[in-house]
PDB file of C-alpha atoms in Angstrom:
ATOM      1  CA  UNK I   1     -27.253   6.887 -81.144  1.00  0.00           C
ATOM      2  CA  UNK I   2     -28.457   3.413 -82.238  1.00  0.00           C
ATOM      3  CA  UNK I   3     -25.623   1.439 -81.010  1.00  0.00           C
ATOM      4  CA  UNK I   4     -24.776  -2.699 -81.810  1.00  0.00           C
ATOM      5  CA  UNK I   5     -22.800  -4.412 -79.448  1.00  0.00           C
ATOM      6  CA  UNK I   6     -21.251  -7.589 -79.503  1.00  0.00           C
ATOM      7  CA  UNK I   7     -20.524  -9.336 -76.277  1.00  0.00           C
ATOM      8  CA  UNK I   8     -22.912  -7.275 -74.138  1.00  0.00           C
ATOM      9  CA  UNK I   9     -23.752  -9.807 -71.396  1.00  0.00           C
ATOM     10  CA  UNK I  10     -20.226 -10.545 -69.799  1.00  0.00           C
ATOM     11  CA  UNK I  11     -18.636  -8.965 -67.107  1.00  0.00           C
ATOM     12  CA  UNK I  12     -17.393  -6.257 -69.455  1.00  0.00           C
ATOM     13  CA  UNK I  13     -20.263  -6.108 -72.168  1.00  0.00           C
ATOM     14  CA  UNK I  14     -22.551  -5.898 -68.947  1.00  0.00           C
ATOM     15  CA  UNK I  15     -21.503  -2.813 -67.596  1.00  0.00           C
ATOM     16  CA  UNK I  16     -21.145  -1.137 -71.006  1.00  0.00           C
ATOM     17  CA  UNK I  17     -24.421  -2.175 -71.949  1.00  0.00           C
ATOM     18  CA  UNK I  18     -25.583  -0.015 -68.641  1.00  0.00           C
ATOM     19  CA  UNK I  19     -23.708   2.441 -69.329  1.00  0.00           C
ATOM     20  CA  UNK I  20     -24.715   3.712 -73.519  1.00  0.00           C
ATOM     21  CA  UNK I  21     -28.490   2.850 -72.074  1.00  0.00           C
ATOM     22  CA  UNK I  22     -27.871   5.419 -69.132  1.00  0.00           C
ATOM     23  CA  UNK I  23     -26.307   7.746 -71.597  1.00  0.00           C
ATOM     24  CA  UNK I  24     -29.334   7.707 -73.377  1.00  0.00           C
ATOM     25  CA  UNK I  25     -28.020   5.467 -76.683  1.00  0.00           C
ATOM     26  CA  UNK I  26     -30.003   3.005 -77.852  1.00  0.00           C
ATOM     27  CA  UNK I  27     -28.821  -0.570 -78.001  1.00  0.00           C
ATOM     28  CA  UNK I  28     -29.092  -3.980 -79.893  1.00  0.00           C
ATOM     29  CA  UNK I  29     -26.918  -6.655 -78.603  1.00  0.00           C
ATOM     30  CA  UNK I  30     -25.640 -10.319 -80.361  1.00  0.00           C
ATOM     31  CA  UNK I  31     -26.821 -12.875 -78.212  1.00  0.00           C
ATOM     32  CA  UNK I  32     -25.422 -16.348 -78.467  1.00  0.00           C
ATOM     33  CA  UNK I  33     -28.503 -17.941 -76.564  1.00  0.00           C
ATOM     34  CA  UNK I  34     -31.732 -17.453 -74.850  1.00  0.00           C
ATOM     35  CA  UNK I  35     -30.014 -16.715 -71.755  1.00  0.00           C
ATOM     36  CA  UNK I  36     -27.771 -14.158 -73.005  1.00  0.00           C
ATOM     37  CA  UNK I  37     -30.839 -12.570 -75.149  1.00  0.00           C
ATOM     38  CA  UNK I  38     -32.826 -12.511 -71.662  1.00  0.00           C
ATOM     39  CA  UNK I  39     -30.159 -10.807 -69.975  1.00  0.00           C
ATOM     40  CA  UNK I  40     -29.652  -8.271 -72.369  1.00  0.00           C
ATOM     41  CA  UNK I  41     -33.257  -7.408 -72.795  1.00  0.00           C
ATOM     42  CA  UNK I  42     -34.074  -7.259 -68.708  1.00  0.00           C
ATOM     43  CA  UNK I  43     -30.965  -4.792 -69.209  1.00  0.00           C
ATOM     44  CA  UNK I  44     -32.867  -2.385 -71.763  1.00  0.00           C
ATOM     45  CA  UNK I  45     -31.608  -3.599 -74.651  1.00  0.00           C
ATOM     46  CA  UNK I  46     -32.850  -5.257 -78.301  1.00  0.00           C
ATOM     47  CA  UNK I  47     -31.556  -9.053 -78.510  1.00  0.00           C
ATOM     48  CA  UNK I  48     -29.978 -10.142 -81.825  1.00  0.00           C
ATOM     49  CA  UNK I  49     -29.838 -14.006 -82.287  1.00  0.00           C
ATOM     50  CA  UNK I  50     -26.189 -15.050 -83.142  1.00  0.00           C
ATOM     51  CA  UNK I  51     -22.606 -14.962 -82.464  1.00  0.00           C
ATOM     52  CA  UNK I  52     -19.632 -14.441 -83.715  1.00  0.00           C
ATOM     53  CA  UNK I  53     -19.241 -17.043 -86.804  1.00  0.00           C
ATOM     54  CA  UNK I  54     -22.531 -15.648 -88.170  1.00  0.00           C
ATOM     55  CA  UNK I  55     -20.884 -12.560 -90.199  1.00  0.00           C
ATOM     56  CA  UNK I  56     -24.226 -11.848 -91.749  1.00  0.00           C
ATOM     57  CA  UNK I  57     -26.174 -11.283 -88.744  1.00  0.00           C
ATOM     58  CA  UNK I  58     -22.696  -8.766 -87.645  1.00  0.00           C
ATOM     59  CA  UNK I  59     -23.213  -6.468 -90.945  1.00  0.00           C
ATOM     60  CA  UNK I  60     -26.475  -6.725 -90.873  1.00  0.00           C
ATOM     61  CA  UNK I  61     -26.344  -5.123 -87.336  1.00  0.00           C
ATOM     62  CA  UNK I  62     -23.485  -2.749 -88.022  1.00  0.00           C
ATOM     63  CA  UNK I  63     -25.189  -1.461 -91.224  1.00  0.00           C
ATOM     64  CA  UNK I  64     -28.196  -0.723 -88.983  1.00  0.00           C
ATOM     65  CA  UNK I  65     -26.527   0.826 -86.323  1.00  0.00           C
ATOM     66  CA  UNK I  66     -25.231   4.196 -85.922  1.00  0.00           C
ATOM     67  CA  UNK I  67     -22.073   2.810 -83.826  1.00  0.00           C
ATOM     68  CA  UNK I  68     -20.663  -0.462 -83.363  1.00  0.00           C
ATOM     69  CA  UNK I  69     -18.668  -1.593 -79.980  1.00  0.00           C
ATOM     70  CA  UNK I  70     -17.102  -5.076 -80.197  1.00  0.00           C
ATOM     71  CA  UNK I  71     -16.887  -6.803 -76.728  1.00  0.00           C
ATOM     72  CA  UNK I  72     -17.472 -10.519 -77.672  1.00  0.00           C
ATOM     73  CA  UNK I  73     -14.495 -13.051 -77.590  1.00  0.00           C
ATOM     74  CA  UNK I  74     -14.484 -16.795 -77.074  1.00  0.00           C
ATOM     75  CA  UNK I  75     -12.291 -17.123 -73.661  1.00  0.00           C
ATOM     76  CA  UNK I  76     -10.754 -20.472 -74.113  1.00  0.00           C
ATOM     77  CA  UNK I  77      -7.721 -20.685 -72.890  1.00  0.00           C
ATOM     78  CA  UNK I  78      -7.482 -24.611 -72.528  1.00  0.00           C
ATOM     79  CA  UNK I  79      -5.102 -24.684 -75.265  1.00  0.00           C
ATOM     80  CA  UNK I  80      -3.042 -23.134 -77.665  1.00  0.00           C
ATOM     81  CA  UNK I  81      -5.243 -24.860 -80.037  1.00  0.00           C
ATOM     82  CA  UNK I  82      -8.497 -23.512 -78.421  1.00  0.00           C
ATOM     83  CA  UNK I  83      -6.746 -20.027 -78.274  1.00  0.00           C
ATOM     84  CA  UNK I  84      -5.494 -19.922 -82.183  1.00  0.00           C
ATOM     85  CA  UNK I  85      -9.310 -20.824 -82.773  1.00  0.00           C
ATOM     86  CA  UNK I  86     -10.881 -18.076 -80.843  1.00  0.00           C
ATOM     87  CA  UNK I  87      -8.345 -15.562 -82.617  1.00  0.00           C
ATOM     88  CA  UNK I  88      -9.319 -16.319 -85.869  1.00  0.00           C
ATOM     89  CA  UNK I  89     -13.375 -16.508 -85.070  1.00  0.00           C
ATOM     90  CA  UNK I  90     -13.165 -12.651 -83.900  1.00  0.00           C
ATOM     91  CA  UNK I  91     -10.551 -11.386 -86.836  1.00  0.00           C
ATOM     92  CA  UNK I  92     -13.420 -12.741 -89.090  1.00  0.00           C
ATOM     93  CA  UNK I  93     -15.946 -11.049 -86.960  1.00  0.00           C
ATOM     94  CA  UNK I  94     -13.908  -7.816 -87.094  1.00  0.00           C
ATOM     95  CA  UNK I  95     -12.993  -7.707 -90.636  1.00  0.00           C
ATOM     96  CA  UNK I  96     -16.728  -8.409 -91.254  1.00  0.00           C
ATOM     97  CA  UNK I  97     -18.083  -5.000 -89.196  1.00  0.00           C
ATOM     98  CA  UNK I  98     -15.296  -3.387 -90.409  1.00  0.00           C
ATOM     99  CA  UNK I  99     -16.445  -3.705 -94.157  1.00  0.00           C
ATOM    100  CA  UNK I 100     -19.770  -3.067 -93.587  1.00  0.00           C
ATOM    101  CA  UNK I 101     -19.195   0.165 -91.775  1.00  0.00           C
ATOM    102  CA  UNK I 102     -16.710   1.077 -94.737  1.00  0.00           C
ATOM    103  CA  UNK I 103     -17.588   4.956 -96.297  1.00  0.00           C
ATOM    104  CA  UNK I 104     -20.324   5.613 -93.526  1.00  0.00           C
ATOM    105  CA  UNK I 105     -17.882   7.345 -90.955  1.00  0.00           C
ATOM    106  CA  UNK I 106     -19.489   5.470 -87.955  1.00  0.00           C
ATOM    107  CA  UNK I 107     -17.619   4.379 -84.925  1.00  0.00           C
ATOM    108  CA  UNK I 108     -16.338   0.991 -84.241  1.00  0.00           C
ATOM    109  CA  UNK I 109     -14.923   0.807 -81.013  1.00  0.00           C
ATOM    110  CA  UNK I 110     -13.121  -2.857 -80.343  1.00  0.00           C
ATOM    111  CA  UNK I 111     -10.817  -4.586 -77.256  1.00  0.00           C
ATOM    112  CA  UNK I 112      -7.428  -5.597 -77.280  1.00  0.00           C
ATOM    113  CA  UNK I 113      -5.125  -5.836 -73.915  1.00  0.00           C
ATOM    114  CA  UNK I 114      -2.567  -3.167 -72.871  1.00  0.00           C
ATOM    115  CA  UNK I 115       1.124  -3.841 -74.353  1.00  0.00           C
ATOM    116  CA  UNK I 116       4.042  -4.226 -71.976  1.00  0.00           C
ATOM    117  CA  UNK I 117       7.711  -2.571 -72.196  1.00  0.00           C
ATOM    118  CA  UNK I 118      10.167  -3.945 -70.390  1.00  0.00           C
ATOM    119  CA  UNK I 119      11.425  -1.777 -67.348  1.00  0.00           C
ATOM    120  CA  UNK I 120       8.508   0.905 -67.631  1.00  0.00           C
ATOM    121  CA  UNK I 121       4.944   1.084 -67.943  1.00  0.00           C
ATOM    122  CA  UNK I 122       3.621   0.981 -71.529  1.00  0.00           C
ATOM    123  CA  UNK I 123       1.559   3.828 -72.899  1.00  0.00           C
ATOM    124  CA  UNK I 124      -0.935   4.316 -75.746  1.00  0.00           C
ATOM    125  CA  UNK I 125       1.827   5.204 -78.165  1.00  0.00           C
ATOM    126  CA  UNK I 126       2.984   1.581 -78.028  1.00  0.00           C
ATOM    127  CA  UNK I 127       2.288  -1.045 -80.488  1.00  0.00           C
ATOM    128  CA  UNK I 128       0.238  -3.830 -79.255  1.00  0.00           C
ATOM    129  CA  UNK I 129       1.926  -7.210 -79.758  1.00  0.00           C
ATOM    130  CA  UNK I 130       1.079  -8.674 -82.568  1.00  0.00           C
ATOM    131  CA  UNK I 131       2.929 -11.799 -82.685  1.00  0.00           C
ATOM    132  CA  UNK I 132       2.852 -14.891 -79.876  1.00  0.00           C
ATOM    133  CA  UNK I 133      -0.441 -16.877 -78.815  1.00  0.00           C
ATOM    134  CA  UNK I 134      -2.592 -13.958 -78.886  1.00  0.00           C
ATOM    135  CA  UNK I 135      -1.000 -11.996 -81.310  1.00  0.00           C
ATOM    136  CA  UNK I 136      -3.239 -12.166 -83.980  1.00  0.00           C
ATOM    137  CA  UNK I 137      -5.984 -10.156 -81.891  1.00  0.00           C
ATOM    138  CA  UNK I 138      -3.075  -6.867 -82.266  1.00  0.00           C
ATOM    139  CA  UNK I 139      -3.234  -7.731 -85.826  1.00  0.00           C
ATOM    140  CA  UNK I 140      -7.213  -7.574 -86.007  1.00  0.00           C
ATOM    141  CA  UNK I 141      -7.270  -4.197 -83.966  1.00  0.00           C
ATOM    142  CA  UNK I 142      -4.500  -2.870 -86.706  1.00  0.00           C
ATOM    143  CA  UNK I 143      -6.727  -3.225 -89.386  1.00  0.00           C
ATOM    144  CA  UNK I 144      -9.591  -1.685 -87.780  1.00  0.00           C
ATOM    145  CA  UNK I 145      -7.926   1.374 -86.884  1.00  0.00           C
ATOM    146  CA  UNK I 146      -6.345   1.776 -90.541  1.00  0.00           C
ATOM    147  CA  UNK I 147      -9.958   1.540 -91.760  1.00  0.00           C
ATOM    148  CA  UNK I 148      -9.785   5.523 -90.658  1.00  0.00           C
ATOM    149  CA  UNK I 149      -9.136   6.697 -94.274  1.00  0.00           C
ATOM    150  CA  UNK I 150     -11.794   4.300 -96.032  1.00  0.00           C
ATOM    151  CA  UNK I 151     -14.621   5.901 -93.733  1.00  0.00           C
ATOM    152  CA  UNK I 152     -14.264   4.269 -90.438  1.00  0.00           C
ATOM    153  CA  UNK I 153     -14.072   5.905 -87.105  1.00  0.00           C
ATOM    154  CA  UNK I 154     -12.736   3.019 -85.752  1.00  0.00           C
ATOM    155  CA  UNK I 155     -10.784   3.052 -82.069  1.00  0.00           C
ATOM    156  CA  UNK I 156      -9.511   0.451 -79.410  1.00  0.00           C
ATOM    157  CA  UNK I 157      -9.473   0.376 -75.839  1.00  0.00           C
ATOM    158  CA  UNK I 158      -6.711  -1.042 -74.547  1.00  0.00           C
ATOM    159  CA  UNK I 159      -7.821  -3.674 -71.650  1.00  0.00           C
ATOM    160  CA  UNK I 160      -5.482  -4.419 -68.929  1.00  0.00           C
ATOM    161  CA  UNK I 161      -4.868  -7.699 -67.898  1.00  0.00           C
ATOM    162  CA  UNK I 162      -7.333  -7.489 -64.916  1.00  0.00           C
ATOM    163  CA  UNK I 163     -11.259  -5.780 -65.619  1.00  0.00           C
ATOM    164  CA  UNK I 164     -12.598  -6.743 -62.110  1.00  0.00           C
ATOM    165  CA  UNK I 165     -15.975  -6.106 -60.354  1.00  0.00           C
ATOM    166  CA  UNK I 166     -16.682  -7.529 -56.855  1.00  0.00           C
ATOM    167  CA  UNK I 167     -13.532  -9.397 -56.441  1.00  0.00           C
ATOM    168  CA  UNK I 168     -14.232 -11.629 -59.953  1.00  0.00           C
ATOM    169  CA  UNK I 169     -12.750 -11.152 -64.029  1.00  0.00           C
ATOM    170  CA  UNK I 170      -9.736 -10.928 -65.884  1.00  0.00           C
ATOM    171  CA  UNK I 171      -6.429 -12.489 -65.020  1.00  0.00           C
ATOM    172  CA  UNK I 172      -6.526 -12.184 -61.154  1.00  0.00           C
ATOM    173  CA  UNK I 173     -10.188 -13.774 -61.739  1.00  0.00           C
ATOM    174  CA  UNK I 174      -7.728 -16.481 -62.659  1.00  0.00           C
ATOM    175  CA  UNK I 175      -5.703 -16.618 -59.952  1.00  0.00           C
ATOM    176  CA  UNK I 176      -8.860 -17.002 -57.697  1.00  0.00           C
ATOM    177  CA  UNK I 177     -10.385 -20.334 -59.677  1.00  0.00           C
ATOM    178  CA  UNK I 178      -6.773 -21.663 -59.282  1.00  0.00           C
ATOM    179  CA  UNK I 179      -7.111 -21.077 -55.402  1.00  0.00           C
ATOM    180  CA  UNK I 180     -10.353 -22.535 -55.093  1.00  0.00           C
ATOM    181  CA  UNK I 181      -9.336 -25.642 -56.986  1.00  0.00           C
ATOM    182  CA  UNK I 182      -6.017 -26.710 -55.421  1.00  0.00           C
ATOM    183  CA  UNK I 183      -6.353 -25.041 -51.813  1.00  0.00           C
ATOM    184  CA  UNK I 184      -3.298 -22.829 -52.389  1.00  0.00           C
ATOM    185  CA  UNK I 185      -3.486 -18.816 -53.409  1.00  0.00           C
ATOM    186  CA  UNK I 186      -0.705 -19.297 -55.754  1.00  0.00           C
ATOM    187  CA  UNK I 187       1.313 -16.939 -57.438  1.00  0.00           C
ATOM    188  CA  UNK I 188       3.651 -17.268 -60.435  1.00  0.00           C
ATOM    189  CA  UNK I 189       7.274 -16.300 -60.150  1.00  0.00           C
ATOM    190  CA  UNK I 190       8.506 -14.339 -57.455  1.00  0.00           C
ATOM    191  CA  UNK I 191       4.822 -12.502 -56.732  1.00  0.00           C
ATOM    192  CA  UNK I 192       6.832  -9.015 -57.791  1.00  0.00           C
ATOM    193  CA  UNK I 193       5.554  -8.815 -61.316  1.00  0.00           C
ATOM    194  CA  UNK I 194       3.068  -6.202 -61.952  1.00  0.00           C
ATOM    195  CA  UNK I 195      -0.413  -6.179 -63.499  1.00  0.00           C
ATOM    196  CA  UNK I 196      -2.392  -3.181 -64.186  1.00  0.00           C
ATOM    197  CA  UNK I 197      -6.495  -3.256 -63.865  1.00  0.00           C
ATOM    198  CA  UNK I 198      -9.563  -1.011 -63.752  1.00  0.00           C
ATOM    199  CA  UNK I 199     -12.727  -1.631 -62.362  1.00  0.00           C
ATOM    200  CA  UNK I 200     -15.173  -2.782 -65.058  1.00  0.00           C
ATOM    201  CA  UNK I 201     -17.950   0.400 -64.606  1.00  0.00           C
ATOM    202  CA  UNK I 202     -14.871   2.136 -65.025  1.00  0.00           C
ATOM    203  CA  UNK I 203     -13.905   0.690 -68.504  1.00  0.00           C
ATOM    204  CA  UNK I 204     -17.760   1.498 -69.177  1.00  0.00           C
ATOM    205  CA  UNK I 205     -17.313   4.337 -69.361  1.00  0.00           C
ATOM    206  CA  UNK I 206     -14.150   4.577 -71.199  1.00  0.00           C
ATOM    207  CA  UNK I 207     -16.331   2.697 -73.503  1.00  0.00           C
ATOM    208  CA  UNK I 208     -18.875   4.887 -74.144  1.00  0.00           C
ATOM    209  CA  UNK I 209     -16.778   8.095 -74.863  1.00  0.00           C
ATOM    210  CA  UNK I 210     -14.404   6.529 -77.347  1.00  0.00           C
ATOM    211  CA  UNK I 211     -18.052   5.829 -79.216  1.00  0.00           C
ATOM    212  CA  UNK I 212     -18.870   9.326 -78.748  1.00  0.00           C
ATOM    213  CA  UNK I 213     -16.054  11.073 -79.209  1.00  0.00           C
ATOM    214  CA  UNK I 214     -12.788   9.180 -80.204  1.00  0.00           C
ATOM    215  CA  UNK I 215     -10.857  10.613 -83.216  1.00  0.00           C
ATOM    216  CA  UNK I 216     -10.381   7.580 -86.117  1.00  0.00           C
ATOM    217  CA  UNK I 217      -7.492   5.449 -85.787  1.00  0.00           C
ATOM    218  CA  UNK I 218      -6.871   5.965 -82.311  1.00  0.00           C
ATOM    219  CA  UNK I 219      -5.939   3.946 -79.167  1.00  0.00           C
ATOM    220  CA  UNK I 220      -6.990   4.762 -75.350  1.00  0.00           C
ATOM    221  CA  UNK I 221      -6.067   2.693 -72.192  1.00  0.00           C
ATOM    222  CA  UNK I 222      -8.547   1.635 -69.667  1.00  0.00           C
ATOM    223  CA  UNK I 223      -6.115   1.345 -67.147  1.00  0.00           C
ATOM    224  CA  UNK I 224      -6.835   2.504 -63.080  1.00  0.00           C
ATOM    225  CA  UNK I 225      -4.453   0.700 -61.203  1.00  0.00           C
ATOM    226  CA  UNK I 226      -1.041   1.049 -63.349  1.00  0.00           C
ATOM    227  CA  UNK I 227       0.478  -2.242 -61.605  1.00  0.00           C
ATOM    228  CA  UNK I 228      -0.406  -3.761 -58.735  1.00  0.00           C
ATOM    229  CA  UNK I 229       1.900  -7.045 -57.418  1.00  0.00           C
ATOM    230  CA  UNK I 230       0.994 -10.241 -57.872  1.00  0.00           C
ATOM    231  CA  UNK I 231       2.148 -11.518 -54.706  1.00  0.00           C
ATOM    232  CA  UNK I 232      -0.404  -8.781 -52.872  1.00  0.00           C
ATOM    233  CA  UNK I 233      -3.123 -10.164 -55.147  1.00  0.00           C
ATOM    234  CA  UNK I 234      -2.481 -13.224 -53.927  1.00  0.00           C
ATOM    235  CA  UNK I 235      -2.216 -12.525 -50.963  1.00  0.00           C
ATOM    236  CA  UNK I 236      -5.842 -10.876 -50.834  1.00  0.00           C
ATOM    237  CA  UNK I 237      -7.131 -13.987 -51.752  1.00  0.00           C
ATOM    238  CA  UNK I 238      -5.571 -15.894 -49.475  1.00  0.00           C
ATOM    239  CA  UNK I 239      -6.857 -13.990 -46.894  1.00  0.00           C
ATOM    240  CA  UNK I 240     -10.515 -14.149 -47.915  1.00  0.00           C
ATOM    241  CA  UNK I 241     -10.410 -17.394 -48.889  1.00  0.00           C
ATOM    242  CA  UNK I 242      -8.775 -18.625 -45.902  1.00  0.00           C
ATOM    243  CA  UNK I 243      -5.699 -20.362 -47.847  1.00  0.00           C
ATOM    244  CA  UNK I 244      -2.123 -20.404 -47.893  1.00  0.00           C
ATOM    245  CA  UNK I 245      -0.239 -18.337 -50.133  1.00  0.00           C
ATOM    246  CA  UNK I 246       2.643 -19.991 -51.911  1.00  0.00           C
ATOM    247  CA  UNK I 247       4.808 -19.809 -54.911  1.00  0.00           C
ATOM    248  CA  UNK I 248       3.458 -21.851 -57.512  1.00  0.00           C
ATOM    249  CA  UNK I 249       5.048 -22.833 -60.954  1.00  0.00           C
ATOM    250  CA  UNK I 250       4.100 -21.330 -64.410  1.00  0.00           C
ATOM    251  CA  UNK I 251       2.994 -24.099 -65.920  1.00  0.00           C
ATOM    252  CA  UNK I 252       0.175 -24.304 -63.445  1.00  0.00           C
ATOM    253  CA  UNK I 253      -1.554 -21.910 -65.509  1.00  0.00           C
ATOM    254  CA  UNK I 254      -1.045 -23.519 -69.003  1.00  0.00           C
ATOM    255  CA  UNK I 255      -0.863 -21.684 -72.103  1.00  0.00           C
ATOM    256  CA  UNK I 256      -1.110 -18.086 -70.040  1.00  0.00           C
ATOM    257  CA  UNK I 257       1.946 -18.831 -67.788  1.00  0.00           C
ATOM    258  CA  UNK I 258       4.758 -16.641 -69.623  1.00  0.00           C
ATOM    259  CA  UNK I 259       2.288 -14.286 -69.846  1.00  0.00           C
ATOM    260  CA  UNK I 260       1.402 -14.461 -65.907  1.00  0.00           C
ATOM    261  CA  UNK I 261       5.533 -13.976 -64.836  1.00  0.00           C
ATOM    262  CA  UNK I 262       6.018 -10.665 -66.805  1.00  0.00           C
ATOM    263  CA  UNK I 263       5.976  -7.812 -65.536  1.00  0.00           C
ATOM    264  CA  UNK I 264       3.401  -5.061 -66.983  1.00  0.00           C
ATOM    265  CA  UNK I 265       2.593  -2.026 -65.979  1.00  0.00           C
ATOM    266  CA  UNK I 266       0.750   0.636 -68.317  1.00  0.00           C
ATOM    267  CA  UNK I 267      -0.545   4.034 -67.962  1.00  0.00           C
ATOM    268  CA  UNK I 268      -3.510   5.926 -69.037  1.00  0.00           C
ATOM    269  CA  UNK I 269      -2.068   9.823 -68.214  1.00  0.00           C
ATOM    270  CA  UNK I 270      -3.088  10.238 -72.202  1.00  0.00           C
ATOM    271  CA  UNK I 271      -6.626   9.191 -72.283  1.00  0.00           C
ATOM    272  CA  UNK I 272      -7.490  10.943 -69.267  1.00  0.00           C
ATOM    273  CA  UNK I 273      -6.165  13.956 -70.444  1.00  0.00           C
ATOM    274  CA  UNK I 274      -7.629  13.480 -74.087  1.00  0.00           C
ATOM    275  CA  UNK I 275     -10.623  12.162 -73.390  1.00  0.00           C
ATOM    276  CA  UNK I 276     -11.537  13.348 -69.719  1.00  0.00           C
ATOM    277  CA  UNK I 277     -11.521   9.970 -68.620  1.00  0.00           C
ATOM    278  CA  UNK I 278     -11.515   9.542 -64.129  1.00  0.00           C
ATOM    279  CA  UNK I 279     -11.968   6.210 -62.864  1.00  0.00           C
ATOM    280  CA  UNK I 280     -13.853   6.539 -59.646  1.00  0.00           C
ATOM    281  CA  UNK I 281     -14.596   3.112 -58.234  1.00  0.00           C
ATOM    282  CA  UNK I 282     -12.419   0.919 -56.218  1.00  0.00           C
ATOM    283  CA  UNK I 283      -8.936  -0.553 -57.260  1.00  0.00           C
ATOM    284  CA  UNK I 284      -8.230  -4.199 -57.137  1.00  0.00           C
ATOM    285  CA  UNK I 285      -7.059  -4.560 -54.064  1.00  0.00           C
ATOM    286  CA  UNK I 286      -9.708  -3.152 -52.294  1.00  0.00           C
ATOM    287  CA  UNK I 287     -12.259  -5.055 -54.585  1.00  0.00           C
ATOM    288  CA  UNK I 288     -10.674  -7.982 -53.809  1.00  0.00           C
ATOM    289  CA  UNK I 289     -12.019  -7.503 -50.401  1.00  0.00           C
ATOM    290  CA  UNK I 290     -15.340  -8.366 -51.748  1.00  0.00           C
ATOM    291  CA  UNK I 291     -14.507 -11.822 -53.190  1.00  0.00           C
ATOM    292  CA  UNK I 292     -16.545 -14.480 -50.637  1.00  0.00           C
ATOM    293  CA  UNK I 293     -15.183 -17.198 -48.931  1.00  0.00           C
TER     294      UNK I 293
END
């Protein structure tokens, strides 16, 4: 399959991009800049000049495509501002592949992040959120899955909180900068909330059979490690960064802080099952081991 992906240089995008060229797909990738098109063309792949404000480069790529997978998201979390910004750049972006691929049955597989239940771990039958500071991404994935009876196959994978390879990405990515800037492995709230995560090769290839395989309308979670503490994230990258580990307030993570002290577990029991999905490469903790000092 001729396959157009968005956001196929990041941590994420890279592994997926090795992953549909190993499975024998064909790929053109959005690239923002020379850099990103260089990357993606050492990696096998076509470069496409553009991002994600230029919605005519998007349909022109998902009309030429046989599948679409949507990785690309401006991660700004400065501000709330910065944030409500990059929400509305990639609901554009969406709506725009969305429309193109409308009547054609194609797959369009897009991102959002794994819900949260209080006092159990959240499966795919729960909504996404789709209210707060990122709540208009759960409102963008909505209307790509209810494309399904206009002629869309479109799906989500559910991201957890932390997509790590080699100690770096996602939120405990986070938690590392932090610790490198201030000289403290901190940790917000008591340490006991939980975060789920999966190793990004993993997600690859969650990636990759969703596009191949996953029914219209339908949501799949990504998710390896159901929760893992905080505090024993922290306290990983304490270790190899030779730093303290201390309580540290909220607010020392800006706009993300609520999000950081809630506890958030989710399972994936459903897309394994469905889908045959195994992760098989190492859980945060023991990737963590890899960060350098």
């Amino acid at each position: 399959m001729k396959v157009f992906v968005t956001g196929g240089t990041g941590l994420i995008g890279s592994a997926v991009l090795a992953e549909l060229i190993r499975a024998g797909h064909t790929v053109t990738a959005l690239a923002r800049s020379d850099a990103s098109a260089a990357k993606a063309e050492a990696a096998g792949a076509t470069a496409v000049r553009g991002g994600l404000a230029d919605l005519d480069v998007l349909r022109t790529g998902a009309r030429e495509a046989g599948g679409v997978v949507h990785l690309a998201y401006r991660n700004d979390f400065s501000s709330a501002d910065a944030v409500a910004h990059a929400v509305a750049e990639e609901a554009e972006a969406l709506d725009a592949l969305g429309e193109a691929l409308i009547g054609t049955d194609k797959p369009l597989v897009t991102v959002s992040g794994t819900p949260f239940v209080p006092g159990r771990a959240s499966t795919e039958e729960d909504p996404v959120p789709t209210d707060g500071l990122v709540g208009g991404r759960g409102r963008s994935v909505e209307r790509v899955l209810a494309l399904a009876p206009r002629g869309v196959r479109g799906s989500a994978i559910r991201l957890p909180r932390t997509v790590h390879h080699d100690g770096q990405g996602g939120f405990t990515g986070v938690l590392t900068e932090a610790a490198r800037r201030t000289g403290v492995a901190g940790y917000p709230g008591d340490g006991t909330q939980r975060w789920p995560a999966v190793h990004a090769l993993d997600a690859a290839v969650l990636f990759r059979l969703a596009l191949e395989k996953a029914p219209a309308g339908t949501a799949w979670h990504a998710v390896a490690d159901e929760g893992v503490a905080v505090r024993d994230m922290a306290e990983v990258i304490g270790e190899r960064l030779g730093l303290p580990v201390e309580a540290v307030p909220q607010e020392s993570f800006g706009p993300l802080g609520p999000l950081f002290v809630t506890d958030q577990p989710a399972s994936s029991a459903y897309t394994r099952a469905e889908l045959g999905w195994e992760p098989k490469r190492p859980g945060l903790l023991e990737d963590l081991g890899n960060l350098k000092g």
